[in-house]
PDB file of C-alpha atoms and ligand atoms in Angstrom:
ATOM      1  CA  UNK A 150      74.951  17.885  15.370  1.00 73.00           C
ATOM      2  CA  UNK A 151      74.200  16.186  12.075  1.00 71.00           C
ATOM      3  CA  UNK A 152      77.848  16.023  11.156  1.00 75.00           C
ATOM      4  CA  UNK A 153      78.767  14.625  14.557  1.00 80.00           C
ATOM      5  CA  UNK A 154      76.062  11.975  14.228  1.00 76.00           C
ATOM      6  CA  UNK A 155      77.116  11.004  10.781  1.00 74.00           C
ATOM      7  CA  UNK A 156      80.802  10.652  11.752  1.00 81.00           C
ATOM      8  CA  UNK A 157      79.926   8.762  14.918  1.00 81.00           C
ATOM      9  CA  UNK A 158      77.588   6.443  13.081  1.00 78.00           C
ATOM     10  CA  UNK A 159      80.256   5.649  10.566  1.00 79.00           C
ATOM     11  CA  UNK A 160      82.817   4.908  13.291  1.00 87.00           C
ATOM     12  CA  UNK A 161      80.327   2.662  15.083  1.00 88.00           C
ATOM     13  CA  UNK A 162      79.487   0.720  11.984  1.00 86.00           C
ATOM     14  CA  UNK A 163      82.984  -0.578  11.362  1.00 89.00           C
ATOM     15  CA  UNK A 164      83.392  -2.525  14.636  1.00 91.00           C
ATOM     16  CA  UNK A 165      79.793  -3.694  14.415  1.00 91.00           C
ATOM     17  CA  UNK A 166      80.379  -5.092  10.977  1.00 90.00           C
ATOM     18  CA  UNK A 167      83.320  -7.020  12.414  1.00 92.00           C
ATOM     19  CA  UNK A 168      81.126  -8.473  15.194  1.00 93.00           C
ATOM     20  CA  UNK A 169      78.512  -9.358  12.602  1.00 91.00           C
ATOM     21  CA  UNK A 170      81.049 -10.952  10.292  1.00 91.00           C
ATOM     22  CA  UNK A 171      82.677 -13.108  12.960  1.00 92.00           C
ATOM     23  CA  UNK A 172      79.425 -14.241  14.540  1.00 93.00           C
ATOM     24  CA  UNK A 173      78.123 -15.370  11.164  1.00 90.00           C
ATOM     25  CA  UNK A 174      81.335 -17.307  10.561  1.00 91.00           C
ATOM     26  CA  UNK A 175      80.879 -18.988  13.950  1.00 91.00           C
ATOM     27  CA  UNK A 176      77.220 -19.779  13.260  1.00 91.00           C
ATOM     28  CA  UNK A 177      78.037 -21.043   9.789  1.00 88.00           C
ATOM     29  CA  UNK A 178      80.190 -23.805  11.340  1.00 77.00           C
ATOM     30  CA  UNK A 179      83.200 -22.617   9.440  1.00 79.00           C
ATOM     31  CA  UNK A 180      85.962 -24.128  11.501  1.00 73.00           C
ATOM     32  CA  UNK A 181      84.249 -23.470  14.821  1.00 80.00           C
ATOM     33  CA  UNK A 182      82.420 -26.099  16.829  1.00 86.00           C
ATOM     34  CA  UNK A 183      79.801 -24.577  19.068  1.00 89.00           C
ATOM     35  CA  UNK A 184      77.955 -26.506  21.728  1.00 91.00           C
ATOM     36  CA  UNK A 185      74.205 -25.837  21.934  1.00 93.00           C
ATOM     37  CA  UNK A 186      74.556 -23.339  24.767  1.00 95.00           C
ATOM     38  CA  UNK A 187      77.351 -21.420  23.109  1.00 93.00           C
ATOM     39  CA  UNK A 188      75.411 -21.405  19.849  1.00 93.00           C
ATOM     40  CA  UNK A 189      72.435 -19.777  21.585  1.00 94.00           C
ATOM     41  CA  UNK A 190      74.668 -17.086  22.990  1.00 95.00           C
ATOM     42  CA  UNK A 191      76.333 -16.384  19.660  1.00 94.00           C
ATOM     43  CA  UNK A 192      72.885 -16.215  18.058  1.00 93.00           C
ATOM     44  CA  UNK A 193      71.922 -13.555  20.557  1.00 94.00           C
ATOM     45  CA  UNK A 194      75.101 -11.602  19.923  1.00 94.00           C
ATOM     46  CA  UNK A 195      74.318 -11.782  16.233  1.00 92.00           C
ATOM     47  CA  UNK A 196      70.666 -10.712  16.588  1.00 89.00           C
ATOM     48  CA  UNK A 197      71.605  -7.806  18.822  1.00 90.00           C
ATOM     49  CA  UNK A 198      74.441  -6.577  16.672  1.00 91.00           C
ATOM     50  CA  UNK A 199      72.074  -6.679  13.678  1.00 88.00           C
ATOM     51  CA  UNK A 200      69.596  -4.536  15.610  1.00 87.00           C
ATOM     52  CA  UNK A 201      72.270  -2.079  16.589  1.00 89.00           C
ATOM     53  CA  UNK A 202      73.576  -1.917  13.031  1.00 88.00           C
ATOM     54  CA  UNK A 203      70.138  -1.203  11.648  1.00 87.00           C
ATOM     55  CA  UNK A 204      69.567   1.508  14.272  1.00 88.00           C
ATOM     56  CA  UNK A 205      72.876   3.123  13.357  1.00 87.00           C
ATOM     57  CA  UNK A 206      72.070   2.917   9.652  1.00 87.00           C
ATOM     58  CA  UNK A 207      68.743   4.655  10.331  1.00 90.00           C
ATOM     59  CA  UNK A 208      70.416   7.404  12.360  1.00 87.00           C
ATOM     60  CA  UNK A 209      73.000   7.812   9.634  1.00 85.00           C
ATOM     61  CA  UNK A 210      70.274   8.133   6.989  1.00 88.00           C
ATOM     62  CA  UNK A 211      68.345  10.682   9.017  1.00 89.00           C
ATOM     63  CA  UNK A 212      71.382  12.800   9.757  1.00 85.00           C
ATOM     64  CA  UNK A 213      72.361  12.692   6.085  1.00 84.00           C
ATOM     65  CA  UNK A 214      68.885  13.818   5.066  1.00 89.00           C
ATOM     66  CA  UNK A 215      68.806  16.567   7.688  1.00 85.00           C
ATOM     67  CA  UNK A 216      72.213  17.958   6.891  1.00 81.00           C
ATOM     68  CA  UNK A 217      71.263  18.132   3.218  1.00 82.00           C
ATOM     69  CA  UNK A 218      74.045  15.736   2.335  1.00 79.00           C
ATOM     70  CA  UNK A 219      71.788  13.029   0.972  1.00 84.00           C
ATOM     71  CA  UNK A 220      71.851  13.564  -2.756  1.00 87.00           C
ATOM     72  CA  UNK A 221      69.190  11.907  -4.818  1.00 92.00           C
ATOM     73  CA  UNK A 222      69.822  10.696  -8.316  1.00 92.00           C
ATOM     74  CA  UNK A 223      67.453  10.430 -11.242  1.00 93.00           C
ATOM     75  CA  UNK A 224      68.001   7.023 -12.775  1.00 94.00           C
ATOM     76  CA  UNK A 225      65.804   4.671 -14.785  1.00 95.00           C
ATOM     77  CA  UNK A 226      63.710   2.316 -12.649  1.00 96.00           C
ATOM     78  CA  UNK A 227      61.693  -0.579 -14.034  1.00 96.00           C
ATOM     79  CA  UNK A 228      58.620  -0.787 -11.769  1.00 96.00           C
ATOM     80  CA  UNK A 229      58.185  -4.509 -12.489  1.00 96.00           C
ATOM     81  CA  UNK A 230      61.799  -5.375 -11.631  1.00 97.00           C
ATOM     82  CA  UNK A 231      61.741  -3.087  -8.597  1.00 97.00           C
ATOM     83  CA  UNK A 232      58.604  -4.791  -7.270  1.00 98.00           C
ATOM     84  CA  UNK A 233      60.028  -8.253  -7.857  1.00 97.00           C
ATOM     85  CA  UNK A 234      63.167  -7.323  -5.965  1.00 97.00           C
ATOM     86  CA  UNK A 235      61.188  -6.133  -2.939  1.00 98.00           C
ATOM     87  CA  UNK A 236      59.056  -9.293  -3.112  1.00 97.00           C
ATOM     88  CA  UNK A 237      62.179 -11.483  -3.080  1.00 96.00           C
ATOM     89  CA  UNK A 238      63.847  -9.487  -0.349  1.00 96.00           C
ATOM     90  CA  UNK A 239      60.885  -9.403   2.041  1.00 96.00           C
ATOM     91  CA  UNK A 240      59.123 -12.722   1.452  1.00 96.00           C
ATOM     92  CA  UNK A 241      61.397 -14.663   3.836  1.00 95.00           C
ATOM     93  CA  UNK A 242      60.365 -12.333   6.659  1.00 94.00           C
ATOM     94  CA  UNK A 243      56.682 -12.785   5.801  1.00 97.00           C
ATOM     95  CA  UNK A 244      57.216 -16.565   5.675  1.00 96.00           C
ATOM     96  CA  UNK A 245      58.605 -16.624   9.206  1.00 94.00           C
ATOM     97  CA  UNK A 246      55.266 -15.207  10.372  1.00 95.00           C
ATOM     98  CA  UNK A 247      53.215 -17.336   7.971  1.00 96.00           C
ATOM     99  CA  UNK A 248      51.802 -14.262   6.289  1.00 97.00           C
ATOM    100  CA  UNK A 249      50.959 -14.076   2.623  1.00 97.00           C
ATOM    101  CA  UNK A 250      52.959 -11.329   0.914  1.00 98.00           C
ATOM    102  CA  UNK A 251      51.704 -10.412  -2.528  1.00 98.00           C
ATOM    103  CA  UNK A 252      52.736  -7.726  -4.973  1.00 98.00           C
ATOM    104  CA  UNK A 253      51.235  -6.278  -8.126  1.00 98.00           C
ATOM    105  CA  UNK A 254      52.260  -3.789 -10.784  1.00 97.00           C
ATOM    106  CA  UNK A 255      49.768  -1.689 -12.705  1.00 97.00           C
ATOM    107  CA  UNK A 256      50.116  -2.302 -16.483  1.00 96.00           C
ATOM    108  CA  UNK A 257      49.261   1.394 -16.976  1.00 95.00           C
ATOM    109  CA  UNK A 258      52.624   2.377 -15.543  1.00 95.00           C
ATOM    110  CA  UNK A 259      55.319   3.208 -18.088  1.00 94.00           C
ATOM    111  CA  UNK A 260      57.969   0.441 -18.299  1.00 93.00           C
ATOM    112  CA  UNK A 261      60.560   2.904 -17.035  1.00 94.00           C
ATOM    113  CA  UNK A 262      60.191   5.689 -14.525  1.00 94.00           C
ATOM    114  CA  UNK A 263      62.938   7.943 -13.225  1.00 95.00           C
ATOM    115  CA  UNK A 264      63.938   8.344  -9.625  1.00 95.00           C
ATOM    116  CA  UNK A 265      66.359   7.258  -6.928  1.00 96.00           C
ATOM    117  CA  UNK A 266      65.939   3.501  -6.714  1.00 96.00           C
ATOM    118  CA  UNK A 267      67.921   3.158  -3.494  1.00 95.00           C
ATOM    119  CA  UNK A 268      65.791   5.738  -1.704  1.00 96.00           C
ATOM    120  CA  UNK A 269      62.544   4.281  -3.055  1.00 97.00           C
ATOM    121  CA  UNK A 270      63.645   0.769  -2.032  1.00 97.00           C
ATOM    122  CA  UNK A 271      64.371   2.036   1.461  1.00 95.00           C
ATOM    123  CA  UNK A 272      60.839   3.427   1.637  1.00 97.00           C
ATOM    124  CA  UNK A 273      59.265   0.189   0.405  1.00 98.00           C
ATOM    125  CA  UNK A 274      61.368  -2.016   2.700  1.00 97.00           C
ATOM    126  CA  UNK A 275      60.492   0.089   5.727  1.00 96.00           C
ATOM    127  CA  UNK A 276      56.772   0.014   4.954  1.00 98.00           C
ATOM    128  CA  UNK A 277      56.654  -3.698   4.147  1.00 98.00           C
ATOM    129  CA  UNK A 278      58.816  -4.467   7.202  1.00 96.00           C
ATOM    130  CA  UNK A 279      56.372  -2.558   9.428  1.00 96.00           C
ATOM    131  CA  UNK A 280      53.354  -4.197   7.793  1.00 98.00           C
ATOM    132  CA  UNK A 281      54.817  -7.631   8.548  1.00 97.00           C
ATOM    133  CA  UNK A 282      55.863  -6.658  12.069  1.00 96.00           C
ATOM    134  CA  UNK A 283      52.444  -5.322  13.059  1.00 96.00           C
ATOM    135  CA  UNK A 284      50.412  -8.150  11.510  1.00 97.00           C
ATOM    136  CA  UNK A 285      49.827 -11.451  13.289  1.00 96.00           C
ATOM    137  CA  UNK A 286      47.438 -13.104  10.820  1.00 95.00           C
ATOM    138  CA  UNK A 287      46.413 -12.538   7.250  1.00 97.00           C
ATOM    139  CA  UNK A 288      48.333 -10.797   4.576  1.00 98.00           C
ATOM    140  CA  UNK A 289      50.537  -7.970   3.449  1.00 98.00           C
ATOM    141  CA  UNK A 290      50.369  -6.537  -0.053  1.00 98.00           C
ATOM    142  CA  UNK A 291      52.455  -4.086  -2.033  1.00 98.00           C
ATOM    143  CA  UNK A 292      50.707  -2.648  -5.051  1.00 98.00           C
ATOM    144  CA  UNK A 293      52.481  -0.307  -7.397  1.00 98.00           C
ATOM    145  CA  UNK A 294      50.160   1.718  -9.572  1.00 97.00           C
ATOM    146  CA  UNK A 295      49.727   4.810 -11.655  1.00 96.00           C
ATOM    147  CA  UNK A 296      47.810   7.637 -10.044  1.00 96.00           C
ATOM    148  CA  UNK A 297      47.330  10.542 -12.472  1.00 94.00           C
ATOM    149  CA  UNK A 298      50.685  12.225 -12.932  1.00 94.00           C
ATOM    150  CA  UNK A 299      52.104  10.344  -9.967  1.00 96.00           C
ATOM    151  CA  UNK A 300      52.922   6.745  -9.196  1.00 96.00           C
ATOM    152  CA  UNK A 301      51.887   5.132  -5.980  1.00 98.00           C
ATOM    153  CA  UNK A 302      53.526   2.490  -3.829  1.00 98.00           C
ATOM    154  CA  UNK A 303      50.753   1.157  -1.669  1.00 98.00           C
ATOM    155  CA  UNK A 304      51.526  -1.148   1.256  1.00 98.00           C
ATOM    156  CA  UNK A 305      48.563  -2.633   3.067  1.00 98.00           C
ATOM    157  CA  UNK A 306      48.217  -5.127   5.881  1.00 98.00           C
ATOM    158  CA  UNK A 307      45.591  -6.875   7.966  1.00 98.00           C
ATOM    159  CA  UNK A 308      47.374  -6.034  11.209  1.00 97.00           C
ATOM    160  CA  UNK A 309      46.701  -4.189  14.451  1.00 96.00           C
ATOM    161  CA  UNK A 310      45.918  -0.835  12.832  1.00 97.00           C
ATOM    162  CA  UNK A 311      46.815   2.656  14.051  1.00 96.00           C
ATOM    163  CA  UNK A 312      44.513   4.698  16.298  1.00 96.00           C
ATOM    164  CA  UNK A 313      43.471   8.112  14.918  1.00 96.00           C
ATOM    165  CA  UNK A 314      45.333  10.122  17.596  1.00 94.00           C
ATOM    166  CA  UNK A 315      48.640   8.530  16.547  1.00 93.00           C
ATOM    167  CA  UNK A 316      48.387   9.007  12.793  1.00 93.00           C
ATOM    168  CA  UNK A 317      50.398  12.254  12.802  1.00 92.00           C
ATOM    169  CA  UNK A 318      53.073  11.646  15.418  1.00 94.00           C
ATOM    170  CA  UNK A 319      54.199   8.207  14.252  1.00 95.00           C
ATOM    171  CA  UNK A 320      56.012  10.036  11.433  1.00 96.00           C
ATOM    172  CA  UNK A 321      58.162  11.893  13.979  1.00 93.00           C
ATOM    173  CA  UNK A 322      61.529  10.498  15.042  1.00 90.00           C
ATOM    174  CA  UNK A 323      61.469   7.954  17.865  1.00 87.00           C
ATOM    175  CA  UNK A 324      57.675   8.033  18.139  1.00 89.00           C
ATOM    176  CA  UNK A 325      55.627   4.832  18.379  1.00 89.00           C
ATOM    177  CA  UNK A 326      51.988   4.142  19.179  1.00 89.00           C
ATOM    178  CA  UNK A 327      53.027   2.092  22.175  1.00 82.00           C
ATOM    179  CA  UNK A 328      55.978   3.654  23.943  1.00 75.00           C
ATOM    180  CA  UNK A 329      55.524   1.862  27.258  1.00 74.00           C
ATOM    181  CA  UNK A 330      58.153  -0.438  28.666  1.00 66.00           C
ATOM    182  CA  UNK A 331      55.798  -3.354  28.048  1.00 64.00           C
ATOM    183  CA  UNK A 332      55.964  -2.716  24.337  1.00 74.00           C
ATOM    184  CA  UNK A 333      55.660  -5.989  22.467  1.00 75.00           C
ATOM    185  CA  UNK A 334      57.169  -4.954  19.121  1.00 78.00           C
ATOM    186  CA  UNK A 335      60.812  -4.178  18.546  1.00 75.00           C
ATOM    187  CA  UNK A 336      61.980  -1.095  16.712  1.00 80.00           C
ATOM    188  CA  UNK A 337      63.140   2.412  17.408  1.00 82.00           C
ATOM    189  CA  UNK A 338      60.595   4.635  15.726  1.00 90.00           C
ATOM    190  CA  UNK A 339      62.861   5.960  12.985  1.00 93.00           C
ATOM    191  CA  UNK A 340      61.503   4.070   9.959  1.00 95.00           C
ATOM    192  CA  UNK A 341      58.492   6.244   9.203  1.00 97.00           C
ATOM    193  CA  UNK A 342      60.479   9.452   9.784  1.00 96.00           C
ATOM    194  CA  UNK A 343      62.898   8.266   7.090  1.00 96.00           C
ATOM    195  CA  UNK A 344      60.029   7.244   4.796  1.00 97.00           C
ATOM    196  CA  UNK A 345      58.380  10.647   5.083  1.00 97.00           C
ATOM    197  CA  UNK A 346      61.538  12.712   4.726  1.00 96.00           C
ATOM    198  CA  UNK A 347      62.746  10.780   1.673  1.00 96.00           C
ATOM    199  CA  UNK A 348      59.315  10.967   0.063  1.00 97.00           C
ATOM    200  CA  UNK A 349      59.115  14.737   0.577  1.00 96.00           C
ATOM    201  CA  UNK A 350      62.651  15.196  -0.789  1.00 95.00           C
ATOM    202  CA  UNK A 351      61.437  13.507  -3.957  1.00 95.00           C
ATOM    203  CA  UNK A 352      58.449  15.837  -4.191  1.00 95.00           C
ATOM    204  CA  UNK A 353      55.941  13.241  -3.030  1.00 97.00           C
ATOM    205  CA  UNK A 354      53.671  12.640  -0.079  1.00 97.00           C
ATOM    206  CA  UNK A 355      52.735   9.817   2.280  1.00 98.00           C
ATOM    207  CA  UNK A 356      49.095   8.982   3.014  1.00 98.00           C
ATOM    208  CA  UNK A 357      47.756   6.708   5.705  1.00 98.00           C
ATOM    209  CA  UNK A 358      44.428   4.972   6.137  1.00 98.00           C
ATOM    210  CA  UNK A 359      43.885   2.617   9.002  1.00 97.00           C
ATOM    211  CA  UNK A 360      41.306   0.946  11.154  1.00 97.00           C
ATOM    212  CA  UNK A 361      42.245  -0.369  14.577  1.00 97.00           C
ATOM    213  CA  UNK A 362      42.093  -4.161  14.643  1.00 96.00           C
ATOM    214  CA  UNK A 363      41.602  -4.371  10.877  1.00 97.00           C
ATOM    215  CA  UNK A 364      44.736  -3.093   9.247  1.00 98.00           C
ATOM    216  CA  UNK A 365      46.611  -0.183   7.728  1.00 98.00           C
ATOM    217  CA  UNK A 366      47.437   1.138   4.314  1.00 98.00           C
ATOM    218  CA  UNK A 367      50.368   3.444   3.645  1.00 98.00           C
ATOM    219  CA  UNK A 368      50.495   5.071   0.216  1.00 98.00           C
ATOM    220  CA  UNK A 369      53.595   6.831  -1.039  1.00 98.00           C
ATOM    221  CA  UNK A 370      52.877   9.068  -4.013  1.00 98.00           C
ATOM    222  CA  UNK A 371      55.814  10.089  -6.157  1.00 97.00           C
ATOM    223  CA  UNK A 372      55.981  12.319  -9.229  1.00 95.00           C
ATOM    224  CA  UNK A 373      55.862  10.211 -12.354  1.00 93.00           C
ATOM    225  CA  UNK A 374      58.956  11.239 -14.269  1.00 81.00           C
ATOM    226  CA  UNK A 375      59.171   9.481 -17.608  1.00 73.00           C
ATOM    227  CA  UNK A 376      62.372  11.315 -18.449  1.00 76.00           C
ATOM    228  CA  UNK A 377      65.395  11.996 -16.230  1.00 77.00           C
ATOM    229  CA  UNK A 378      64.684  15.044 -14.110  1.00 71.00           C
ATOM    230  CA  UNK A 379      67.325  17.750 -13.995  1.00 58.00           C
ATOM    231  CA  UNK A 380      67.996  19.219 -10.584  1.00 53.00           C
TER     232      UNK A 380
HETATM  233  P1  ADP B 111      59.314   1.270  14.478  1.00 75.15           P
HETATM  234  O1  ADP B 111      58.639   0.316  13.536  1.00 75.15           O
HETATM  235  O2  ADP B 111      60.781   1.084  14.561  1.00 75.15           O
HETATM  236  O3  ADP B 111      58.656   1.364  15.807  1.00 75.15           O
HETATM  237  P2  ADP B 111      58.430   3.357  12.623  1.00 75.15           P
HETATM  238  O4  ADP B 111      58.831   4.803  12.563  1.00 75.15           O
HETATM  239  O5  ADP B 111      58.632   2.559  11.408  1.00 75.15           O
HETATM  240  O6  ADP B 111      59.185   2.743  13.862  1.00 75.15           O
HETATM  241  O7  ADP B 111      56.894   3.286  13.048  1.00 75.15           O
HETATM  242  C1  ADP B 111      56.454   4.085  14.143  1.00 75.15           C
HETATM  243  C2  ADP B 111      55.233   3.466  14.777  1.00 75.15           C
HETATM  244  O8  ADP B 111      54.122   3.502  13.886  1.00 75.15           O
HETATM  245  C3  ADP B 111      55.380   1.983  15.133  1.00 75.15           C
HETATM  246  O9  ADP B 111      56.059   1.798  16.356  1.00 75.15           O
HETATM  247  C4  ADP B 111      53.912   1.572  15.227  1.00 75.15           C
HETATM  248  O10 ADP B 111      53.370   1.984  16.460  1.00 75.15           O
HETATM  249  C5  ADP B 111      53.275   2.390  14.105  1.00 75.15           C
HETATM  250  N1  ADP B 111      53.166   1.637  12.840  1.00 75.15           N
HETATM  251  C6  ADP B 111      53.943   1.768  11.740  1.00 75.15           C
HETATM  252  N2  ADP B 111      53.537   0.947  10.741  1.00 75.15           N
HETATM  253  C7  ADP B 111      52.475   0.269  11.217  1.00 75.15           C
HETATM  254  C8  ADP B 111      51.596  -0.742  10.683  1.00 75.15           C
HETATM  255  N3  ADP B 111      51.748  -1.202   9.427  1.00 75.15           N
HETATM  256  N4  ADP B 111      50.604  -1.201  11.492  1.00 75.15           N
HETATM  257  C9  ADP B 111      50.444  -0.736  12.755  1.00 75.15           C
HETATM  258  N5  ADP B 111      51.233   0.213  13.321  1.00 75.15           N
HETATM  259  C10 ADP B 111      52.235   0.708  12.575  1.00 75.15           C
END
């Protein structure tokens, strides 16, 4: 099943990338004049193909993890540069919702830690993306700190919060707090499954604290490797 999914996902991505590419050319006014109505339609094609692409990328990631074909590397990561990159990448999204997005890096952390930067970025982007999505007012923060012999990526928000009964199942695939057809937030329920599986593969764990109506805090704890780990 995993192999089928991974092949299928790959085959689906190629045509989707073409749709994405051509719609952005059209929207970028490169040689195409669109009237206002046509522009709206192309914008919707673009938004929907982006959604589909991100769903397929998530399914591809999950099937790779599950089939054991996702190999993690142990490479040097500079926590300060990593944090700055996430800040740059996610601040536009926070801006669109007029939310403050702040980051901090604990000076106690060694300048270089070892791990798989791509996997850790995926985790951070998923958590920050969720924090922004489920927050209407206030702020989102990502704090990276040392925690004993681990390092923690802590993402907190002042959003809708997560009720106690949902705090376990939201980490399962396709599970969301609100799964009714009247659901107001987009998404497929794969992000946290990916976050948890990647974290566990790296020997870490995910913690969640939340209060309904006040906000949530997800903490990803990862082993603090100051030298490359040998697998
Ligand atoms: P998606 O965001 O695509 O729905 P996820 O797996 O990332 O899927 O999250 C699963 C569910 O967990 C979300 O649908 C939402 O109900 C809940 N959730 C995740 N992060 C937050 C958050 N920061 N605040 C409130 N609810 C959250």
